[in-house]
Each structure stands twice: as structure tokens, then as C-alpha cells.
Coordinates of C-alpha atoms in Angstrom, one line a residue:
X1 CA 103.4 139.3 117.0
X2 CA 102.2 141.4 119.9
X3 CA 103.0 139.3 122.8
X4 CA 99.9 139.4 125.6
X5 CA 101.0 141.8 128.7
X6 CA 101.6 140.2 132.0
X7 CA 98.4 141.7 133.2
X8 CA 96.1 139.8 130.4
X9 CA 97.8 136.1 131.7
X10 CA 95.7 133.9 133.0
X11 CA 97.5 133.3 136.1
X12 CA 100.5 134.3 138.5
X13 CA 102.2 131.2 138.5
X14 CA 106.2 131.5 139.0
X15 CA 108.4 128.7 138.1
X16 CA 111.7 128.9 139.2
X17 CA 114.4 126.0 139.7
X18 CA 115.5 125.4 143.4
X19 CA 119.6 125.1 142.2
X20 CA 118.1 128.9 140.9
X21 CA 121.2 131.3 139.2
X22 CA 123.2 132.7 141.2
X23 CA 122.0 136.0 142.9
X24 CA 118.7 135.6 140.6
X25 CA 115.4 136.6 141.9
X26 CA 113.9 133.7 144.2
X27 CA 110.7 132.1 143.2
X28 CA 107.6 133.6 144.5
X29 CA 109.1 137.0 144.2
X30 CA 108.1 139.8 142.6
X31 CA 111.7 141.1 141.8
X32 CA 112.4 140.6 137.9
X33 CA 115.8 142.4 137.8
X34 CA 118.1 140.1 138.1
X35 CA 121.6 140.5 140.4
X36 CA 125.1 139.3 139.2
X37 CA 127.2 138.3 142.0
X38 CA 131.0 138.9 141.7
X39 CA 133.8 137.1 143.9
X40 CA 136.5 139.6 144.8
X41 CA 140.0 138.6 143.6
X42 CA 143.0 139.2 144.8
X43 CA 144.1 143.6 143.9
X44 CA 140.5 144.1 143.7
X45 CA 138.9 147.2 144.4
X46 CA 135.5 148.4 144.5
X47 CA 136.8 151.4 142.2
X48 CA 138.7 149.4 140.0
X49 CA 135.6 147.0 139.6
X50 CA 132.9 149.9 138.8
X51 CA 135.7 150.1 135.9
X52 CA 135.7 147.2 134.4
X53 CA 131.8 146.2 134.8
X54 CA 129.7 149.2 135.5
X55 CA 128.0 151.4 132.8
X56 CA 128.8 154.3 134.8
X57 CA 131.4 153.5 137.0
X58 CA 131.1 156.8 139.0
X59 CA 127.9 154.4 140.3
X60 CA 130.7 152.5 142.5
X61 CA 129.3 154.3 145.9
X62 CA 125.5 152.4 145.2
X63 CA 127.5 149.4 145.1
X64 CA 128.9 150.3 148.3
X65 CA 125.5 151.2 150.1
X66 CA 123.8 147.7 148.9
X67 CA 126.7 145.3 150.5
X68 CA 127.4 147.3 153.3
X69 CA 131.7 147.3 152.3
X70 CA 133.1 149.3 155.1
X71 CA 136.2 150.0 153.0
X72 CA 136.3 150.3 149.0
X73 CA 140.2 150.4 148.8
X74 CA 140.3 146.9 151.1
X75 CA 138.3 144.3 150.1
X76 CA 138.4 140.4 151.1
X77 CA 139.6 138.0 148.2
X78 CA 136.2 135.6 148.2
X79 CA 134.0 138.2 148.6
X80 CA 130.6 138.4 146.8
X81 CA 129.2 141.6 145.6
X82 CA 126.2 141.5 144.6
X83 CA 125.9 143.9 141.3
X84 CA 121.8 144.6 140.3
X85 CA 121.9 144.0 136.3
X86 CA 120.5 147.4 135.0
X87 CA 124.1 149.3 136.3
X88 CA 126.3 146.6 134.5
X89 CA 127.8 147.5 130.8
X90 CA 125.1 145.8 128.9
X91 CA 125.2 144.5 125.1
X92 CA 122.3 143.1 122.9
X93 CA 123.1 139.5 122.7
X94 CA 121.7 137.4 120.2
X95 CA 120.1 133.1 119.6
X96 CA 121.0 131.6 117.0
X97 CA 118.3 129.4 114.6
X98 CA 120.6 126.1 114.8
X99 CA 118.2 123.8 113.2
X100 CA 114.9 123.7 111.3
X101 CA 112.7 120.9 109.7
X102 CA 110.0 121.6 107.8
X103 CA 107.4 125.1 107.5
X104 CA 109.6 127.2 110.0
X105 CA 109.1 131.2 109.6
X106 CA 110.1 134.5 111.6
X107 CA 109.8 138.0 112.4
X108 CA 112.1 140.3 113.6
X109 CA 109.6 142.2 115.5
X110 CA 107.8 144.2 112.7
X111 CA 105.2 141.3 112.5
X112 CA 106.0 140.5 108.9
X113 CA 106.7 137.0 108.8
X114 CA 109.4 135.1 106.7
X115 CA 111.0 131.9 106.0
X116 CA 113.9 130.9 108.2
X117 CA 116.6 129.4 107.0
X118 CA 118.7 127.1 109.1
X119 CA 122.0 129.7 110.7
X120 CA 120.5 133.1 111.1
X121 CA 120.9 135.2 114.2
X122 CA 118.0 136.8 116.0
X123 CA 117.7 139.3 117.9
X124 CA 115.3 140.6 121.3
X125 CA 112.1 140.8 119.6
X126 CA 112.4 138.3 117.1
X127 CA 109.9 135.6 117.2
X128 CA 109.9 132.0 115.6
X129 CA 106.7 129.8 114.4
X130 CA 106.8 126.6 113.7
X131 CA 103.9 125.2 111.8
X132 CA 103.1 121.2 111.2
X133 CA 105.2 118.9 111.7
X134 CA 107.9 121.5 112.0
X135 CA 110.5 122.6 114.5
X136 CA 113.1 124.8 115.0
X137 CA 116.5 124.4 117.8
X138 CA 117.6 127.4 119.3
X139 CA 120.5 128.2 120.8
X140 CA 121.8 131.0 122.9
X141 CA 124.8 132.4 124.2
X142 CA 125.6 129.7 127.2
X143 CA 124.9 126.9 125.0
X144 CA 121.6 126.2 126.2
X145 CA 119.4 124.9 123.3
X146 CA 115.6 125.2 123.0
X147 CA 113.6 122.6 120.8
X148 CA 110.7 124.7 119.9
X149 CA 108.0 121.7 118.9
X150 CA 105.7 121.3 116.3
X151 CA 102.5 124.1 116.2
X152 CA 104.3 126.1 118.3
X153 CA 105.5 130.2 118.9
X154 CA 108.4 131.5 120.6
X155 CA 109.5 134.8 120.9
X156 CA 112.5 136.4 122.5
X157 CA 111.9 139.4 124.5
X158 CA 115.0 139.7 126.1
X159 CA 118.8 138.6 125.0
X160 CA 121.2 140.9 126.8
X161 CA 124.7 140.0 127.8
X162 CA 126.4 141.7 130.7
X163 CA 129.8 142.4 132.0
X164 CA 131.7 141.5 129.2
X165 CA 129.9 138.4 128.8
X166 CA 130.3 137.0 132.4
X167 CA 126.4 137.4 132.9
X168 CA 123.5 136.9 130.1
X169 CA 119.4 137.8 130.8
X170 CA 117.3 135.8 128.6
X171 CA 113.7 136.1 128.5
X172 CA 111.8 134.0 126.3
X173 CA 107.4 134.3 126.0
X174 CA 105.8 130.8 124.7
X175 CA 101.9 131.9 124.3
X176 CA 101.4 128.3 122.7
X177 CA 102.6 125.0 122.0
X178 CA 105.5 123.1 123.4
X179 CA 108.9 123.5 124.1
X180 CA 111.9 121.0 125.9
X181 CA 114.4 123.1 127.3
X182 CA 118.5 121.9 128.1
X183 CA 119.5 125.1 130.0
X184 CA 123.0 126.0 130.7
X185 CA 124.3 122.7 129.5
X186 CA 127.9 123.7 130.9
X187 CA 126.7 125.3 134.2
X188 CA 128.0 128.5 133.6
X189 CA 127.9 131.0 136.3
X190 CA 125.3 134.2 136.2
X191 CA 123.7 132.5 133.5
X192 CA 119.7 134.2 133.8
X193 CA 116.9 132.6 131.5
X194 CA 113.8 133.1 131.9
X195 CA 110.6 131.7 129.9
X196 CA 106.9 132.8 130.0
X197 CA 103.7 131.4 128.9
X198 CA 100.3 132.8 129.8
X199 CA 99.7 131.4 132.9
X200 CA 103.5 130.6 134.2
X201 CA 106.8 132.0 134.3
X202 CA 110.2 129.9 134.3
X203 CA 113.5 130.9 135.6
X204 CA 116.2 128.2 135.4
X205 CA 119.7 127.3 135.2
X206 CA 121.6 123.5 134.6
X207 CA 118.2 121.6 134.3
X208 CA 116.1 120.3 131.8
X209 CA 112.5 120.2 131.6
X210 CA 109.6 120.5 128.9
X211 CA 106.7 123.2 129.5
X212 CA 103.7 122.9 127.1
X213 CA 101.1 126.2 127.1
X214 CA 97.5 127.0 126.5
X215 CA 94.7 129.2 126.9
X216 CA 93.8 127.4 130.4
X217 CA 96.9 125.6 131.7
X218 CA 100.2 125.6 132.0
X219 CA 102.2 122.2 132.4
X220 CA 105.7 121.6 133.4
X221 CA 107.8 118.1 133.7
X222 CA 111.1 118.4 134.8
X223 CA 113.4 115.8 133.9
X224 CA 116.3 116.5 135.3
X225 CA 117.2 119.4 138.1
X226 CA 114.4 121.4 140.4
X227 CA 112.1 122.8 139.7
X228 CA 109.7 125.3 142.0
X229 CA 105.9 126.6 141.0
X230 CA 104.1 129.3 142.3
X231 CA 100.6 130.2 141.2
X232 CA 97.6 131.2 143.3
X233 CA 99.6 131.7 146.8
X234 CA 100.8 128.3 146.5
X235 CA 104.0 126.9 145.7
X236 CA 105.8 123.3 144.7
X237 CA 108.9 121.7 144.5
X238 CA 108.9 119.3 141.2
X239 CA 111.5 117.0 141.1
X240 CA 113.1 115.1 138.2
X241 CA 111.0 112.9 136.8
X242 CA 107.9 114.4 138.2
X243 CA 105.4 117.4 136.4
X244 CA 102.4 119.5 137.4
X245 CA 99.7 121.3 135.8
X246 CA 98.8 124.8 136.8
X247 CA 95.5 125.7 136.2
X248 CA 94.3 129.3 135.4
X249 CA 93.5 131.0 138.9
X250 CA 94.0 127.8 140.7
X251 CA 97.0 126.8 143.0
X252 CA 99.6 124.2 140.9
X253 CA 99.1 120.4 141.7
X254 CA 100.9 117.9 143.9
X255 CA 104.1 117.0 142.0
X256 CA 103.4 113.6 140.4
X257 CA 105.6 110.8 138.7
X258 CA 105.6 110.7 135.0
X259 CA 104.5 107.8 133.4
X260 CA 107.7 105.5 132.9
X261 CA 108.9 104.5 129.2
X262 CA 106.7 102.0 127.2
X263 CA 107.8 98.8 125.8
X264 CA 108.2 99.6 122.9
X265 CA 110.5 96.5 121.3
X266 CA 107.6 94.9 119.4
X267 CA 107.3 97.9 117.2
X268 CA 108.3 97.6 113.3
X269 CA 111.9 98.4 112.4
X270 CA 111.5 98.6 109.0
X271 CA 109.0 100.4 106.6
X272 CA 108.6 99.4 102.8
X273 CA 105.2 100.6 102.7
X274 CA 103.5 104.0 103.7
X275 CA 101.8 105.0 105.5
X276 CA 103.6 104.0 108.6
X277 CA 101.9 102.6 111.4
X278 CA 102.6 101.5 115.0
X279 CA 100.6 99.8 117.3
X280 CA 101.0 101.1 120.8
X281 CA 101.4 99.2 124.0
X282 CA 99.4 99.0 127.0
X283 CA 100.5 101.3 129.9
X284 CA 98.2 101.9 133.1
X285 CA 97.8 105.4 133.3
X286 CA 98.2 106.2 129.6
X287 CA 95.1 108.3 128.7
X288 CA 96.6 110.0 125.5
X289 CA 100.2 109.0 123.1
X290 CA 102.4 111.6 122.0
X291 CA 104.5 110.2 118.8
X292 CA 107.5 112.2 117.8
X293 CA 109.9 111.3 114.9
X294 CA 113.3 112.9 114.7
X295 CA 116.4 112.6 112.9
X296 CA 118.5 111.5 115.5
X297 CA 118.3 110.1 118.9
X298 CA 119.1 113.9 120.7
X299 CA 115.7 114.7 119.4
X300 CA 116.9 118.1 118.3
X301 CA 115.0 118.3 115.6
X302 CA 111.3 117.2 115.1
X303 CA 110.0 115.6 112.1
X304 CA 106.4 114.8 112.5
X305 CA 104.7 114.5 115.4
X306 CA 101.4 112.9 116.5
X307 CA 98.8 112.7 119.5
X308 CA 96.2 109.9 119.6
X309 CA 94.2 108.2 121.6
X310 CA 93.5 105.6 119.7
X311 CA 95.7 101.8 119.7
X312 CA 97.5 103.0 116.9
X313 CA 100.3 105.9 115.7
X314 CA 100.0 106.9 111.6
X315 CA 102.5 109.1 109.6
X316 CA 102.1 109.3 106.3
X317 CA 105.5 109.8 104.9
X318 CA 108.8 109.9 105.1
X319 CA 111.8 110.1 102.5
X320 CA 113.8 107.1 102.9
X321 CA 116.3 106.5 105.6
X322 CA 117.0 106.2 109.6
X323 CA 115.1 107.6 111.9
X324 CA 114.1 107.6 115.2
X325 CA 110.4 107.2 116.6
X326 CA 110.3 109.1 120.5
X327 CA 107.1 107.9 122.3
X328 CA 105.0 109.5 125.4
X329 CA 102.2 108.4 126.9
X330 CA 100.4 111.2 128.6
X331 CA 98.1 111.0 131.5
X332 CA 94.8 112.1 132.7
X333 CA 97.2 115.7 133.7
X334 CA 97.5 116.1 130.1
X335 CA 101.5 115.6 131.9
X336 CA 104.0 113.6 129.3
X337 CA 105.7 110.8 130.5
X338 CA 109.4 109.3 130.1
X339 CA 110.5 109.0 126.5
X340 CA 110.9 105.1 124.9
X341 CA 112.8 105.5 121.8
X342 CA 112.7 102.8 119.3
X343 CA 115.1 103.4 115.7
X344 CA 113.4 102.4 112.4
X345 CA 114.2 102.1 108.7
X346 CA 112.0 103.9 106.1
X347 CA 112.9 102.3 102.5
X348 CA 109.8 102.9 100.6
X349 CA 111.2 104.8 97.8
X350 CA 111.0 104.3 94.9
X351 CA 107.5 103.1 95.1
X352 CA 106.6 99.1 94.6
X353 CA 104.1 99.0 91.6
X354 CA 100.7 97.7 92.1
X355 CA 100.9 94.8 90.5
X356 CA 97.5 93.8 88.0
X357 CA 97.3 90.3 86.3
X358 CA 97.5 87.5 87.5
X359 CA 95.3 89.1 90.4
X360 CA 95.9 87.8 93.9
X361 CA 94.5 84.6 94.9
X362 CA 93.9 84.4 91.0
X363 CA 94.2 80.9 88.8
X364 CA 96.1 80.5 85.4
X365 CA 95.6 78.3 83.3
X366 CA 98.3 78.9 80.2
X367 CA 101.9 77.7 81.0
X368 CA 103.2 81.1 79.9
X369 CA 100.8 84.1 81.3
X370 CA 101.5 87.3 80.8
X371 CA 102.1 89.7 83.9
X372 CA 101.3 93.3 84.6
X373 CA 101.1 96.3 87.3
X374 CA 100.0 99.7 87.1
X375 CA 102.7 102.2 86.2
X376 CA 105.6 104.3 88.5
X377 CA 106.0 108.3 87.9
X378 CA 110.3 108.5 86.8
X379 CA 110.3 104.8 86.6
X380 CA 113.1 103.7 84.3
X381 CA 112.7 100.1 84.4
X382 CA 111.0 97.4 86.0
X383 CA 112.2 93.9 88.1
X384 CA 109.5 91.1 88.5
X385 CA 110.1 87.7 89.8
X386 CA 108.4 84.1 90.3
X387 CA 108.7 81.7 92.6
X388 CA 107.4 78.5 93.7
X389 CA 108.0 80.2 97.3
X390 CA 106.4 83.4 98.9
X391 CA 110.1 83.9 100.3
X392 CA 111.6 83.8 96.7
X393 CA 114.5 81.8 98.2
X394 CA 115.0 80.9 94.5
X395 CA 112.6 82.3 91.8
X396 CA 112.1 80.9 89.0
X397 CA 111.6 83.7 86.7
X398 CA 113.8 87.3 87.5
X399 CA 113.7 90.3 85.1
X400 CA 113.8 93.2 84.2
X401 CA 112.2 95.3 82.1
X402 CA 111.1 98.8 81.0
X403 CA 107.1 98.3 79.5
X404 CA 104.5 97.5 82.7
X405 CA 104.2 93.9 81.9
X406 CA 106.9 90.6 80.9
X407 CA 106.1 87.6 79.9
X408 CA 108.6 83.9 80.6
X409 CA 110.9 82.3 79.3
X410 CA 109.8 78.9 80.3
X411 CA 106.9 77.1 81.5
X412 CA 105.7 77.6 85.0
X413 CA 105.3 74.0 87.4
X414 CA 101.8 73.4 88.1
X415 CA 100.7 74.5 91.4
X416 CA 100.7 77.3 94.0
X417 CA 103.1 80.4 92.9
X418 CA 104.0 83.9 93.9
X419 CA 105.0 86.9 92.0
X420 CA 106.0 90.3 93.0
X421 CA 107.6 93.6 90.9
X422 CA 109.9 96.3 92.0
X423 CA 110.7 99.9 90.4
X424 CA 114.4 101.0 89.5
X425 CA 115.3 104.3 89.4
X426 CA 117.4 105.7 86.0
X427 CA 120.0 105.1 88.0
X428 CA 119.4 101.9 88.5
X429 CA 118.3 102.0 92.2
X430 CA 115.4 99.2 93.3
X431 CA 113.1 100.4 95.4
X432 CA 111.4 97.8 98.1
X433 CA 109.3 94.8 96.3
X434 CA 106.0 95.1 96.2
X435 CA 103.2 92.7 98.5
X436 CA 103.8 89.6 97.2
X437 CA 100.5 88.1 94.6
X438 CA 99.8 84.3 95.0
X439 CA 97.8 82.3 92.1
X440 CA 97.6 79.1 90.9
X441 CA 99.0 77.9 87.6
X442 CA 96.1 74.7 86.9
X443 CA 97.1 73.2 83.5
X444 CA 93.9 73.9 80.8
X445 CA 92.3 70.7 79.6
X446 CA 94.4 68.5 76.8
X447 CA 92.4 67.4 74.0
X448 CA 90.0 65.0 73.7
X449 CA 91.3 61.6 73.1
X450 CA 89.5 60.1 69.9
X451 CA 91.5 56.8 69.4
X452 CA 88.1 55.3 70.1
X453 CA 85.2 57.3 68.9
X454 CA 82.6 56.5 66.5
X455 CA 80.2 58.8 64.5
X456 CA 76.5 58.2 63.1
X457 CA 75.8 60.5 60.6
X458 CA 72.5 61.3 58.3
X459 CA 70.4 64.2 57.1
X460 CA 68.7 64.5 60.7
X461 CA 71.4 63.8 63.6
X462 CA 74.9 63.2 64.0
X463 CA 76.3 61.2 66.8
X464 CA 78.9 61.0 68.4
X465 CA 80.5 58.4 71.0
X466 CA 83.7 59.0 72.8
X467 CA 85.0 57.5 76.2
X468 CA 83.7 58.7 79.3
X469 CA 85.6 62.3 79.7
X470 CA 87.9 63.0 82.7
X471 CA 87.1 63.5 86.0
X472 CA 86.3 67.2 86.3
X473 CA 85.7 68.0 82.6
X474 CA 82.7 67.4 80.2
X475 CA 82.6 67.3 76.6
X476 CA 82.3 70.0 74.0
X477 CA 81.4 69.6 69.9
X478 CA 80.5 71.6 66.9
X479 CA 79.6 71.6 63.3
X480 CA 80.6 74.1 61.2
X481 CA 81.0 74.6 57.6
X482 CA 84.3 75.9 57.8
X483 CA 87.3 74.4 59.4
X484 CA 87.8 77.6 61.6
X485 CA 84.4 76.4 62.7
X486 CA 82.9 80.0 62.3
X487 CA 80.0 80.5 62.7
X488 CA 78.9 76.9 64.7
X489 CA 75.8 75.3 62.5
X490 CA 75.0 73.0 66.1
X491 CA 76.4 72.6 69.4
X492 CA 76.3 70.6 72.1
X493 CA 77.9 69.7 75.5
X494 CA 77.7 66.3 77.3
X495 CA 78.9 65.2 80.6
X496 CA 79.0 61.7 79.1
X497 CA 80.3 60.6 76.3
X498 CA 77.5 60.5 73.7
X499 CA 77.1 63.8 72.2
X500 CA 74.1 64.1 69.4
X501 CA 74.0 67.4 67.0
X502 CA 71.1 68.4 64.7
X503 CA 72.2 67.4 61.0
X504 CA 72.6 71.2 59.2
X505 CA 71.5 68.3 56.5
X506 CA 74.0 66.8 53.1
X507 CA 77.3 67.8 52.5
X508 CA 80.5 68.1 53.7
X509 CA 81.0 69.7 57.2
X510 CA 83.6 70.2 60.0
X511 CA 83.3 68.4 63.3
X512 CA 85.3 70.0 66.2
X513 CA 85.8 68.4 69.8
X514 CA 87.4 69.5 73.0
X515 CA 87.5 69.0 77.1
X516 CA 86.0 71.6 78.9
X517 CA 86.9 72.1 82.8
X518 CA 83.6 71.8 84.4
X519 CA 85.1 73.9 87.8
X520 CA 85.6 77.2 85.7
X521 CA 84.6 76.5 81.7
X522 CA 88.3 76.7 80.2
X523 CA 88.3 74.8 77.1
X524 CA 90.9 72.6 75.8
X525 CA 91.9 72.5 72.6
X526 CA 89.8 72.3 69.9
X527 CA 90.3 68.1 67.6
X528 CA 88.6 69.3 63.7
X529 CA 87.8 66.8 61.4
X530 CA 86.3 66.5 58.3
X531 CA 83.0 64.7 58.1
X532 CA 80.1 63.4 54.7
X533 CA 76.4 63.7 55.4
X534 CA 75.0 61.8 53.0
X535 CA 72.4 62.7 50.8
X536 CA 70.4 59.3 50.9
X537 CA 69.7 59.1 54.7
X538 CA 71.3 55.9 54.6
X539 CA 73.4 55.2 58.5
X540 CA 76.8 54.7 58.6
X541 CA 79.5 54.2 60.6
X542 CA 83.3 55.4 61.0
X543 CA 85.5 54.6 63.5
X544 CA 87.8 58.1 63.6
X545 CA 91.2 57.5 63.7
X546 CA 93.8 60.0 66.4
X547 CA 93.2 63.5 65.2
X548 CA 95.9 66.2 64.3
X549 CA 94.7 69.6 66.8
X550 CA 94.4 72.0 64.4
X551 CA 93.8 74.7 66.9

């Protein structure tokens, strides 16, 4: 990867920590060579100092002159001696790729990108790129931590160690994307860290801040310490809790307070179904939201990142586990506010099957209906339950089966019911339950009461007189030459007790009668009796005795 030259930068802004490293160039200065400040100890001479730390021990007269030291052999303990880093013994340093998540790649300065792995040591000239929903954590020699956010590129321009490790000069380049820096957390002396963007440069020590770069501007948000921002001949100091925006060719805006952490107490704490949706709170001044998901509250590894101007953040997928959502409100300047951290759990695998039958809101008419659900890849078994309450506090049925269907071992009680299913792995791990499906068991019509039925039959018609059907029912009658009632020779339905069928002629036939539910057409069992229609056509009357149910 080739970094744009300083001449091609969009602006000449400089960000410098007010508590800058000892001897570092002041904010707004053109000096780019760091300076080491050595504190004289008892017994030191300028020559002994030069022999220990200078690349060329014979250069000690230059140090004497620049520091105006009268006697190089007699120096007062506690005196500060300033030595340019360019004169010190220099060793190549390295940055350690401590953590990666997602798709991260790197190159060693040759421009050939390779897949990155945790533990990799990167020398000067290397670069790291994080792709979508990926992040990288870099750790420098002084313990500085740099989290490279998703969709970013960070180049290691310089990684130099001086004076046997007593001083470090690290220069990074962020051409695009975002990085969050915890610089020199142990406050070691003589640590110099600079981060260059297309329109800004940060010189920091012992502070926490964020940098975001794009082609038009750089944004800086101070989380701890004090940062100075200079651009277009103007300079502002940005204390903790504030941020600034440096547009190309324009002075930085006056520091503005970062938006506070939002109230996330009402966000869901558990997800059993994907995708994950977080309804965003109301916060004055917020025009956009940024959500970062990490495995812990330190946010050293970003697993997913989303920005939205809508009222909801949606994340497609995560493995089962515990996570933290860092929610940041973004103001009209694009500055990101303080983190609101919300812990949540994902328990969505193995995925529950889709429920097929009975469908949600359906009515079943049989006491032992068949339950069916969709196939889940790699499922070993399934578990399904039926309950009279939506909480399944006391299931009526609970069984484990190997197929995508199951049957009951006992009749259902009439009324409103619920059922659900879950997937089991080969090791017996059960995934989340499906969302319950509600259904109603409404028993089908019983047999028609033919105990007082009267039948009249001749060669023209067959008339059956029954008591009125129960409320919500009607009668259905049929004549057939076979006791299986197929094919019917005559059929009729009636809402009253009298049913009249066309006579098929003299002979022996079968008469079937049943009740039918008028709400959905569900038929009850058919009562069938053999009858004889006389040849002479005389009318005759039969009193039907109670019939055994043949169907």
C-alpha cells in the first residue's frame, strides 16, 4: 500500500496532546524529529552519556553546545539534557497484532496482501486492513493499544526504539477508517506516538482518544487527557469529553461536548431468534447511531459494526454466546458520543424448526391431530410440546422424536392450546424453542341421534324425519348401493329434521345420516342402515332403532 505524501494531504492540521511527551515538538511546530530528555544522575559525565546512548560517541560536543553545558565532566544531578533522536542509537521496533476478528489482512511493505493471524509481529512499513465486520488490535512496545475499527487501513510508517528502549518513536498513518487509541497507558517517559491522517496528525502521550479519517475531514474525540488541534493557522485545545472536526482547508471548529451515553436499560438482554434488533432510545442532538458489538466491555475486538439514521439497529448473525453492544450517538458534526454499554446473550442455535401444522390460529377437530414442522440441517432429533398455557408451565405433551412430525398419546382437551418445537444436536444440546403456535381444539360433531327417526320410502322418494339438529349443525343424508356409501345414488342436506331423497327404485340400499358443523363443514361419523324399497310402491313406515356406527 502506498501512503499519500504530505504534499497531497487535504490540510495541514496537527493534533497534539497538551500533556505532550517530554521533548516532543510542540503543537503547531514544523519540527518532526523527536527529542529525548535525559536526567543527569550522580557520576554522569557528558562523555559517559554519549558512550551509553549515542550512535556516535564522538558527537558529544554537539550535545554540549546545544545544551550550553559549561563543563562536560562536572554536571549537576537532576539537570535535563536534550538529545535529538537522530543522534541516539536506533533499533527497529515492532507492533504485535494481539487480536483479530473477522477478515483482516496485512502486507509487509511490498503491497502483497496476506491473511493476518493473531500474534503476528509487524515491522515498520507494514500495513493492516480490516474488512467489513472485522477489527484488529495492535499493541506497541510501550503498551499502547490501537483498535482498528471495521473498514479501516492503518500503516506502520515508523517503529523505532532508541537508547536501549528508553525512548520510542512510533509513526502511524490512517488513510481511511477509524481507530481508538489508548496511548502509553503506563505513562512511561520518552514515548512518542504520532498518527497521521490525510488532513491531520496526532502527537500523544498518556491519553485516550478516537480518530476518524475520510477524504474530506478528520474527527477527533478526546476521552481522557487533553488534545490540541491545529489547522489552517488556528489551534484549539480539546479536553476530555469534547471533540472537534477539521475539514480540509478550514480551521478546526470550537470543541463541542460529546453526546452523553444513551439509556440502554430497555434494550433486549437475550436473543433466541435472528436477526438481532435493537430499538434505539431518544437522545436530543443525535442524528445518527453507531453500534459496535464486542465480546467484552473493553471493546478490544469488534465483531460487528452498524450505523443507522433509522430507529433500529439490526445485526444479522452471531454465534451463541455473551456479548456487549457499545452504542454511540452521532451528532450533526459526525462526532461520536460516549459509549453506552449493554450486555446481551445470543442463544439461537441450533435453530428451531418452522411450525407447519397445526398452523398458528388454526382449529383442529380431532382429539389427536398430527403435528408437523420443517427440517433443520444437521438436526439429530426434535422435541415438541403441547400446552394449555402460552408459558408451557405444565405441558400436556412433551416428547422427543427423530422425524419432522409427532403424534399424541392422549386426547386433547377442548379449547385454546399452544405448541412449540426445538432442535436437538447429536450430543443432546437443545436449541431455543420456536415461537409458540396457538390453535383451538374443537371436537367434531358426534353421531346423529336416530333413536326416534321415522322413515318413509317408495319407488319415488325416501323421506327421513328426525328431531331438529343441535345448534350450529345440519343433517346430511345419502343413499348408496354399498355399505361403504360410495358412490352415493342420492344426497341431501337440511337444517331442519326432515330430509327427502329421490328414490333409486325398488331394491336393497344403504341409508347414511350424519351431522355437519355449519361453521366449517366438518362432518361427524355417519350412521348407516340397510333399507328395502318395495316393488309395489306402497308407502310404509319404519321406526329406526339406535344404529351402531359403521364409520
